[in-house]
Short mmCIF file of C-alpha atoms in Angstrom, two decimals:
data_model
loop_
_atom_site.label_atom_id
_atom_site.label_comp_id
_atom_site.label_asym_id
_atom_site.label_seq_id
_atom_site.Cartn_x
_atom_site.Cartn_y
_atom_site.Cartn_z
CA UNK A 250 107.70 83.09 114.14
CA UNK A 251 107.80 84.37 110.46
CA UNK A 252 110.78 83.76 108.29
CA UNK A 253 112.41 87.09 106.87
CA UNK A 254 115.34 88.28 105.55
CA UNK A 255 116.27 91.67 105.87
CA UNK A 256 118.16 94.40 103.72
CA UNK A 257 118.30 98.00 102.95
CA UNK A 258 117.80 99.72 100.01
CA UNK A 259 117.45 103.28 98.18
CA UNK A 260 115.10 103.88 95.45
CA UNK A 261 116.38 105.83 92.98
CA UNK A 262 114.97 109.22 92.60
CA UNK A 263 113.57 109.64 95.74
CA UNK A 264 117.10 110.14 97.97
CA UNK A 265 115.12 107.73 100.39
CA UNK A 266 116.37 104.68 102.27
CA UNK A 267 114.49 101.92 102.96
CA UNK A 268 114.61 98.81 105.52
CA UNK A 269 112.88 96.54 103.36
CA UNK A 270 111.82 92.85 104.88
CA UNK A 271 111.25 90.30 102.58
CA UNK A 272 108.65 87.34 103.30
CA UNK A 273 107.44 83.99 101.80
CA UNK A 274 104.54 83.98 99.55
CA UNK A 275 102.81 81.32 101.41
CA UNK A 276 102.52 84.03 104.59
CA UNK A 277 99.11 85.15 105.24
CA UNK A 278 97.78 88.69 104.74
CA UNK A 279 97.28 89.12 108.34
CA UNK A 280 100.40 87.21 109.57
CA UNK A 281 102.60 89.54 107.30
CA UNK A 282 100.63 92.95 108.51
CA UNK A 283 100.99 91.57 111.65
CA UNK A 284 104.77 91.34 111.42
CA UNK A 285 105.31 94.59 109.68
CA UNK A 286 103.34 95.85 112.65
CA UNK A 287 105.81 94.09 115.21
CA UNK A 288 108.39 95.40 113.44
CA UNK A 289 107.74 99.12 113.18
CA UNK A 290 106.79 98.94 117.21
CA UNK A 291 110.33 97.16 117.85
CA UNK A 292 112.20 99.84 115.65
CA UNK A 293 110.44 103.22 116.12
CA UNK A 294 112.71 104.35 118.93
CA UNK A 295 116.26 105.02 117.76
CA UNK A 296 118.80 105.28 120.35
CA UNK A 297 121.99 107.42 120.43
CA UNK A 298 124.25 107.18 123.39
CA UNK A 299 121.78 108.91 126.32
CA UNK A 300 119.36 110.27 123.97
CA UNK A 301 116.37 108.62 122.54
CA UNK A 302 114.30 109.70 119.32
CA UNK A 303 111.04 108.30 118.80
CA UNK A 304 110.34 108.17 114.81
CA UNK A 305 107.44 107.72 112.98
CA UNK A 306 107.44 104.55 110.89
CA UNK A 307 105.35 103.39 108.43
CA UNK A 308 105.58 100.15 105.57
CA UNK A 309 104.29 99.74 102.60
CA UNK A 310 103.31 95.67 101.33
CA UNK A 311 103.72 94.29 97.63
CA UNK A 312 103.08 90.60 97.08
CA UNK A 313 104.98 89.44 94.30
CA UNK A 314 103.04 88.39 91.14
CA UNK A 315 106.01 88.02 88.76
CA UNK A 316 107.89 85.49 90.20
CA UNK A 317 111.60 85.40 89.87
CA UNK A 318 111.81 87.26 86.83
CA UNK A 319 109.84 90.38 88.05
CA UNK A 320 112.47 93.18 88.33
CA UNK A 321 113.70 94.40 91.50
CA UNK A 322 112.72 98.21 90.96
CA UNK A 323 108.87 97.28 90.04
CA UNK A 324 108.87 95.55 93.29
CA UNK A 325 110.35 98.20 95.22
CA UNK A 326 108.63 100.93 93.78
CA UNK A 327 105.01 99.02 94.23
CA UNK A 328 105.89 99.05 97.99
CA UNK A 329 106.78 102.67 98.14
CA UNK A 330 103.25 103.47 95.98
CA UNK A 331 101.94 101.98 99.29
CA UNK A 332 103.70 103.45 101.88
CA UNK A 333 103.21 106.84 100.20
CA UNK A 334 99.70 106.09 99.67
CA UNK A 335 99.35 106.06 103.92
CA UNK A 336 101.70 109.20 104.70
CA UNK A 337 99.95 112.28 106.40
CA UNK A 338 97.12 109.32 108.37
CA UNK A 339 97.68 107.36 111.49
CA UNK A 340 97.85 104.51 108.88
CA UNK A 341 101.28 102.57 110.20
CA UNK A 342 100.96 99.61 107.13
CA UNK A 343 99.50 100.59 103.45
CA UNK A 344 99.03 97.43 100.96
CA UNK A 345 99.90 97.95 97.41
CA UNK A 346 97.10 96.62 94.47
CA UNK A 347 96.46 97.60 91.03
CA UNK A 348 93.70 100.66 92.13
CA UNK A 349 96.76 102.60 93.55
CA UNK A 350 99.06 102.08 90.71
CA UNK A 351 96.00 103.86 88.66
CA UNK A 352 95.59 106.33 90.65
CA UNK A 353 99.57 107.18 90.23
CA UNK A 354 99.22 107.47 86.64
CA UNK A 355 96.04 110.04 87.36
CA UNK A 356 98.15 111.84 89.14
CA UNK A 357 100.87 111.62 86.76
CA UNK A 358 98.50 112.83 84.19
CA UNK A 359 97.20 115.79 86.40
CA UNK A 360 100.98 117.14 86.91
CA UNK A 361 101.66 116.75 83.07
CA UNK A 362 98.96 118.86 82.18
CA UNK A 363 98.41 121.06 85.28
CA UNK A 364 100.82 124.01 83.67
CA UNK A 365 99.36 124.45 80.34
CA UNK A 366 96.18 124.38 81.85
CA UNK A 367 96.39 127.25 83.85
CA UNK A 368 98.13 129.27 80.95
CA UNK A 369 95.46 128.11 78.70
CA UNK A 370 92.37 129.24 81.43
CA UNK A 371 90.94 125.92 81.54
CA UNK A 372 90.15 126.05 85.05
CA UNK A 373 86.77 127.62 85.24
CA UNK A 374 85.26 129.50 88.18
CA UNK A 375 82.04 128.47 89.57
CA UNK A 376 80.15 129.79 92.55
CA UNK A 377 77.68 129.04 95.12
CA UNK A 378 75.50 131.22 96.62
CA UNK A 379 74.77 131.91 100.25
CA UNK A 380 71.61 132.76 101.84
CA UNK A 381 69.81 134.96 105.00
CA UNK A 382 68.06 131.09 105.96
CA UNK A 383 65.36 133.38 107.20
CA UNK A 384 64.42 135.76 104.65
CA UNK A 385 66.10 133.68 101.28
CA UNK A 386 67.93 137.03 100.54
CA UNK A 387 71.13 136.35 98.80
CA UNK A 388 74.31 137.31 101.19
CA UNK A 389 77.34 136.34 99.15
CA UNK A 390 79.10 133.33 97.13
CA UNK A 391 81.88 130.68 97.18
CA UNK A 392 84.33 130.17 94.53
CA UNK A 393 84.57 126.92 93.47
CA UNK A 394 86.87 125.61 90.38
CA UNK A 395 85.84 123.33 87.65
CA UNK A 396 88.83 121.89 85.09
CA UNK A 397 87.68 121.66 81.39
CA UNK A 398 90.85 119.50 80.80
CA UNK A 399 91.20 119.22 77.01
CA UNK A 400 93.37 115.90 77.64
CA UNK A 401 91.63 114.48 80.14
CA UNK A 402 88.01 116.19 79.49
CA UNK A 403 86.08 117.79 82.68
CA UNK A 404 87.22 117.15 86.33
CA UNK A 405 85.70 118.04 89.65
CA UNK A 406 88.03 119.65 92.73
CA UNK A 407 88.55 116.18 94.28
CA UNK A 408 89.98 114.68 91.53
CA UNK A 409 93.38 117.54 91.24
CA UNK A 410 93.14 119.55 94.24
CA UNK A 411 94.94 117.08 96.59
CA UNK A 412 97.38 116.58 94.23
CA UNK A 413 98.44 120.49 93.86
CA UNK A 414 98.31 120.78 97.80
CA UNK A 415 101.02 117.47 97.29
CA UNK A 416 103.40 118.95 94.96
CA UNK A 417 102.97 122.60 95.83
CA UNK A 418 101.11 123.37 92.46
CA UNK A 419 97.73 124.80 94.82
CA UNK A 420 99.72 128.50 95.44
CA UNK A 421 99.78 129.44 91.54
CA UNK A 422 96.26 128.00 91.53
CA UNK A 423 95.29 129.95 94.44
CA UNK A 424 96.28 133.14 92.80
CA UNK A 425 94.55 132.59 89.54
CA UNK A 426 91.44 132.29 91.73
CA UNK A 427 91.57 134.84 93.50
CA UNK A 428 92.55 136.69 90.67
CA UNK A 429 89.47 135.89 88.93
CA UNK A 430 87.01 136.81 91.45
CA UNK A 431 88.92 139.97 92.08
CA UNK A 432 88.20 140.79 88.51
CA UNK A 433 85.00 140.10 88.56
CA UNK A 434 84.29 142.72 91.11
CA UNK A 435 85.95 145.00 89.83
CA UNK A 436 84.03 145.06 86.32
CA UNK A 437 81.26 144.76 88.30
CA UNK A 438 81.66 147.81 90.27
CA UNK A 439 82.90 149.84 87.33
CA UNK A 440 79.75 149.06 85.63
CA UNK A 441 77.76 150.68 88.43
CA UNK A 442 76.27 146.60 89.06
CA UNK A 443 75.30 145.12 92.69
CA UNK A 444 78.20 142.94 94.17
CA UNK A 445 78.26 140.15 97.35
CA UNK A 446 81.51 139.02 98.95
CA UNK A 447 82.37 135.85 97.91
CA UNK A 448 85.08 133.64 99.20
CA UNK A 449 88.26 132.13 97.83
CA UNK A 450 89.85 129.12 99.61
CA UNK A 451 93.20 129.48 100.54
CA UNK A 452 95.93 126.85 100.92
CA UNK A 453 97.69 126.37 104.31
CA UNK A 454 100.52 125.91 102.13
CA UNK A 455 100.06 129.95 102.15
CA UNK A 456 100.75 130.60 105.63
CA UNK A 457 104.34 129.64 105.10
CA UNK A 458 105.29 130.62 102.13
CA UNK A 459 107.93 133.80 101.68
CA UNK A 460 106.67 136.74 100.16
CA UNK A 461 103.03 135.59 100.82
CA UNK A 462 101.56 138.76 102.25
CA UNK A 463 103.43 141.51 99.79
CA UNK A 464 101.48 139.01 96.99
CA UNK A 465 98.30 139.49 98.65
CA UNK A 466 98.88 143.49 99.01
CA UNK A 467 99.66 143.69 95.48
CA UNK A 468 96.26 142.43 94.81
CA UNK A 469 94.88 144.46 97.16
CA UNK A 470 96.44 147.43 95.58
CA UNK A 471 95.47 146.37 91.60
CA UNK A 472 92.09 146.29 92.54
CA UNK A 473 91.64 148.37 94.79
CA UNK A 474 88.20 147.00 96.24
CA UNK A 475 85.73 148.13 99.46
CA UNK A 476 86.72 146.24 102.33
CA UNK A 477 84.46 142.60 102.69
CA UNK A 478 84.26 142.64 98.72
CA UNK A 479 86.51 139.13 99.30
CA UNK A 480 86.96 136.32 101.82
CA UNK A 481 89.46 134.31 102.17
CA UNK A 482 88.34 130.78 103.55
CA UNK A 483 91.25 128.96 105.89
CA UNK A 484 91.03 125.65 107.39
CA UNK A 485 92.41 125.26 110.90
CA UNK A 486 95.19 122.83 109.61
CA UNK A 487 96.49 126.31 107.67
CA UNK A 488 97.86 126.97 111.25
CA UNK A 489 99.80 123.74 111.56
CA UNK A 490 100.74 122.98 115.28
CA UNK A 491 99.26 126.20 116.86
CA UNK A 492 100.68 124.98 120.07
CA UNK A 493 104.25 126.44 119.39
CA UNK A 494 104.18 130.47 120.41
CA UNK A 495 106.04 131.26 117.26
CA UNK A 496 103.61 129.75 114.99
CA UNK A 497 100.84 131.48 117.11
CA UNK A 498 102.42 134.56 116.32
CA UNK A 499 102.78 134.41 113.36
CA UNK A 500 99.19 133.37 112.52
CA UNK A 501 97.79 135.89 114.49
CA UNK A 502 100.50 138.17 112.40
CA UNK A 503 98.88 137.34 108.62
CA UNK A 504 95.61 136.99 109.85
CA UNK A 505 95.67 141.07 110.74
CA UNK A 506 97.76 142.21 107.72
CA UNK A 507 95.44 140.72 105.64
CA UNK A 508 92.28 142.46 107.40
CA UNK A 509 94.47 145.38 106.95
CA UNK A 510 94.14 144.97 103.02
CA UNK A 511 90.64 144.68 103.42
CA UNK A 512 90.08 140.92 102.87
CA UNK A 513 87.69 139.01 105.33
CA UNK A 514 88.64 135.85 106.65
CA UNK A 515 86.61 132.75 107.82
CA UNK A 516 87.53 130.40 109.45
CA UNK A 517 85.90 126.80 107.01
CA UNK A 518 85.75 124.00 108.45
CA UNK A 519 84.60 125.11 111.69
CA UNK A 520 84.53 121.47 113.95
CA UNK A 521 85.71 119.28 111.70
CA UNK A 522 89.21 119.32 113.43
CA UNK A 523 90.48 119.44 116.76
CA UNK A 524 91.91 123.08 117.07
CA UNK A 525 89.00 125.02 116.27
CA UNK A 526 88.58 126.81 119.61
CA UNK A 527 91.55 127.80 120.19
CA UNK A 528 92.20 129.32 116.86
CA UNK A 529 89.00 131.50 117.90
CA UNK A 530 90.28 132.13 121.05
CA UNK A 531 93.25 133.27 119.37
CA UNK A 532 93.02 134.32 115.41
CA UNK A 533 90.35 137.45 114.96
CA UNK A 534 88.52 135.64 112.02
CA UNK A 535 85.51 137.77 110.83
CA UNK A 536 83.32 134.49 109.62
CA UNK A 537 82.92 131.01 111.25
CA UNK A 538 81.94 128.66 108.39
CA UNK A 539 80.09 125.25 110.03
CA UNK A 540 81.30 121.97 108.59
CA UNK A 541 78.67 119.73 107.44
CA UNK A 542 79.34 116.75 109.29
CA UNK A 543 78.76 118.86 112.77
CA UNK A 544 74.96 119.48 111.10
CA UNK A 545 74.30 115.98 110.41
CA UNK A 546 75.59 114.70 113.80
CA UNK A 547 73.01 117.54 115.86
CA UNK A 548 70.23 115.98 113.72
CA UNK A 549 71.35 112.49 115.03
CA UNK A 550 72.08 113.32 118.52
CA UNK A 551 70.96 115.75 121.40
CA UNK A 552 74.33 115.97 122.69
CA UNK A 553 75.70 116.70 119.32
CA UNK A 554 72.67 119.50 118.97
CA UNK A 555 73.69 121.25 122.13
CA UNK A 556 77.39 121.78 121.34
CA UNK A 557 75.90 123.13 117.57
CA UNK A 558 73.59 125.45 119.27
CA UNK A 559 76.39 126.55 121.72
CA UNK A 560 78.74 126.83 119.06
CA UNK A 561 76.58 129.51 117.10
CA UNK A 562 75.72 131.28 120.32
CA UNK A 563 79.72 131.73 121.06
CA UNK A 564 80.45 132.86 116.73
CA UNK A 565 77.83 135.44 117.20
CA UNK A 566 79.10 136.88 120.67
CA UNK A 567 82.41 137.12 119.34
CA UNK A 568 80.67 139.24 116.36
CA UNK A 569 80.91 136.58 113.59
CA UNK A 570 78.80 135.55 110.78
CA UNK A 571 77.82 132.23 111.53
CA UNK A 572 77.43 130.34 108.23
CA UNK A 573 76.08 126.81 108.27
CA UNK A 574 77.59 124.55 104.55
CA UNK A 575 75.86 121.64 102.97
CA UNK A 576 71.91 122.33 104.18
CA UNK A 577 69.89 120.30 101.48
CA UNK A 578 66.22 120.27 103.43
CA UNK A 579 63.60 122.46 104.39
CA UNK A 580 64.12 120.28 107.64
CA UNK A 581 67.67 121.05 108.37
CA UNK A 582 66.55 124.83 107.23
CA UNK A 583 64.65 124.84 110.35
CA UNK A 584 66.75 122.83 112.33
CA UNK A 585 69.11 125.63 111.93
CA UNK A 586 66.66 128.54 112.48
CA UNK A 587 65.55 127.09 115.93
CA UNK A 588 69.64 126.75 117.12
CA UNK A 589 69.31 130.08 116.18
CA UNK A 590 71.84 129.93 112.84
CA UNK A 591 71.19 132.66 110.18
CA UNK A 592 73.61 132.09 107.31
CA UNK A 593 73.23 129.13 104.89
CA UNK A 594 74.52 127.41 102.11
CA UNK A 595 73.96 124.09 100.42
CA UNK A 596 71.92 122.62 97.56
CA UNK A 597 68.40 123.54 99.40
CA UNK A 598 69.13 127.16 98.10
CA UNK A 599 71.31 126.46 94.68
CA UNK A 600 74.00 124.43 93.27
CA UNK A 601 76.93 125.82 92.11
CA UNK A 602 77.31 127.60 88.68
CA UNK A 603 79.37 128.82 86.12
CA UNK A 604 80.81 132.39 87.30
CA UNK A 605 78.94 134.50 84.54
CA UNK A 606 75.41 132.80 85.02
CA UNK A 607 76.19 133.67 88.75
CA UNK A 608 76.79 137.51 87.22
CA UNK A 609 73.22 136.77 85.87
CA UNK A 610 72.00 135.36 88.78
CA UNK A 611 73.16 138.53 91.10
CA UNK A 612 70.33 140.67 89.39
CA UNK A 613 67.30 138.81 89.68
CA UNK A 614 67.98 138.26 93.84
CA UNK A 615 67.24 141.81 95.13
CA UNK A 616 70.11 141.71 97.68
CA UNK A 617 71.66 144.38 99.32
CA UNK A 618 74.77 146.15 97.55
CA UNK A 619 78.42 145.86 99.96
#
């Protein structure tokens, strides 16, 4: 019932083609999402003599605000801002306006300066500490990054981290932190100081990439460090579809070479996704990290409290460290304590801080030496 005219078109730059389906101003919002929605449905199954592929469409809007004399290429590229704003979600139509177009030239920004930054060290390493929640005894530490950005001044994770795991960027960044926490133990240890494991996040980008283990092994072998001095923190969408035997394999593959080197892994994350049980059915992760949200819902819910406590119960008889993120009240302190949870971390206990006032910090917490 709407009036359209249809064409294709490839944006330059991008080596992508596009169905593009243009509409009269005077449609309404919901009449043209509607459409685009019709649309996608009628065309996601593509049909070659016997054999049918389903694909996985998605559209991008841009309503016109130039009239007829606003270029073709601004409108084009407005509605591919929008469609790329939506890719990786169950999102099928994104809607183009001036907040994404911003956000583009952050991320523009980021990528200009993201290589002179890390040659320049202006991504600082903080940590957070982690806690016994029964005695208050300092266990360990999780590196956390902070960019002093002499363009762009001082940004938190959320602001640049998607954007490295987007353009591949995160593995170099990865390394540096790892390298820097690596370091720090090591001086440590040479100067006859106390030490906790502390954890570095790793990409899933990691999982895939070539070389990827000899990398790791080369940093096991320049520090040479005890076994459990590092963690390495995965989420469960490292693993990708862990469905497929081969990619089973080969999970279960870098997990133990990596073990081998004498890293420690943890699984982050822990029931914030839909996979988590069978990676610990299958992956012999040394640390289950608890997600937040899973916290929050037990306070909220008895039904959400039982699968908590029964989640703990199954980390510790499978001989994990059961680590609970985000606690920031004496009441979810004990919440914890009566599920039976040992291992804490959150802003309760402390926030996170520059690496060398956590150096400082290390002395004054009488914790036991790895």
């Amino acid at each position: 019932s709407v009036p359209w005219v249809r064409a294709v078109a490839v944006l330059p730059g991008t080596g992508r083609c596009y169905s593009l389906c243009c509409l009269p101003a005077e449609v309404a919002v919901e009449d043209r999402e509607k459409f685009l929605l019709d649309f996608v449905e009628d065309n996601e199954v593509l049909r070659l003599g016997d054999m049918s592929i389903r694909l996985n469409l998605q559209a991008g809007i841009y309503r016109l605000t130039g009239g007829d004399q606003e270029p073709f290429i601004h409108m084009l590229s407005a509605a591919d801002i929008a469609y790329n704003e939506i890719q990786g979600t169950a999102a099928v139509v994104g809607v183009y306006d001036e907040s994404l177009q911003q956000g583009l030239r952050v991320r523009k920004q980021i990528e200009d300066c993201m290589e002179q930054a890390l040659r320049d060290q202006e991504f600082q390493v903080w940590c957070q500490p982690k806690y016994d929640i029964r005695t208050h005894r300092l266990t360990g530490a999780e590196a956390l990054v902070r960019w002093h950005s002499s363009v762009m001044g001082d940004l938190m994770p959320g602001t640049f981290i998607d954007v490295f795991e987007h353009n591949g960027f995160i593995l170099r960044f990865d390394y540096y932190m790892l390298e820097k926490i690596c370091q720090l133990q090591r001086q440590r240890l040479n100067d006859g100081q106390k030490i906790v494991p502390i954890s570095v996040n790793q990409s899933r980008l990691h999982i895939k990439e070539e070389n990827y283990l000899d990398k790791m092994q080369r940093i096991a072998d320049r520090y040479k460090l005890p076994a459990g001095c590092v963690e390495l923190e995965l989420t469960e969408t490292a693993f990708g579809d862990f469905e497929q035997s081969e990619q089973r394999g080969h999970a279960v593959h870098v997990i133990k070479e990596l073990k081998k080197m004498g890293y420690s892994i943890s699984m982050d994350d822990f029931g914030s996704g839909y996979s988590s049980l069978a990676l610990l059915q299958t992956l012999p992760m040394d640390i289950m990290k608890i997600d937040r949200s899973m916290l929050v819902s037990a306070e909220e819910s008895p039904r959400a409290k039982s699968i908590l406590r029964n989640i703990v119960d199954l980390g510790q008889r499978l001989d994990m460290e059961v680590i609970c993120e985000g606690i920031e009240t004496p009441e979810q302190e004990k919440f914890l304590l009566e599920l039976g949870c040992r291992y804490g971390q959150g802003y309760l206990y402390a926030r996170p801080m520059p690496m060398q006032k956590f150096a400082d910090f290390i002395e004054n917490q009488g914790e036991t030496p790895v």
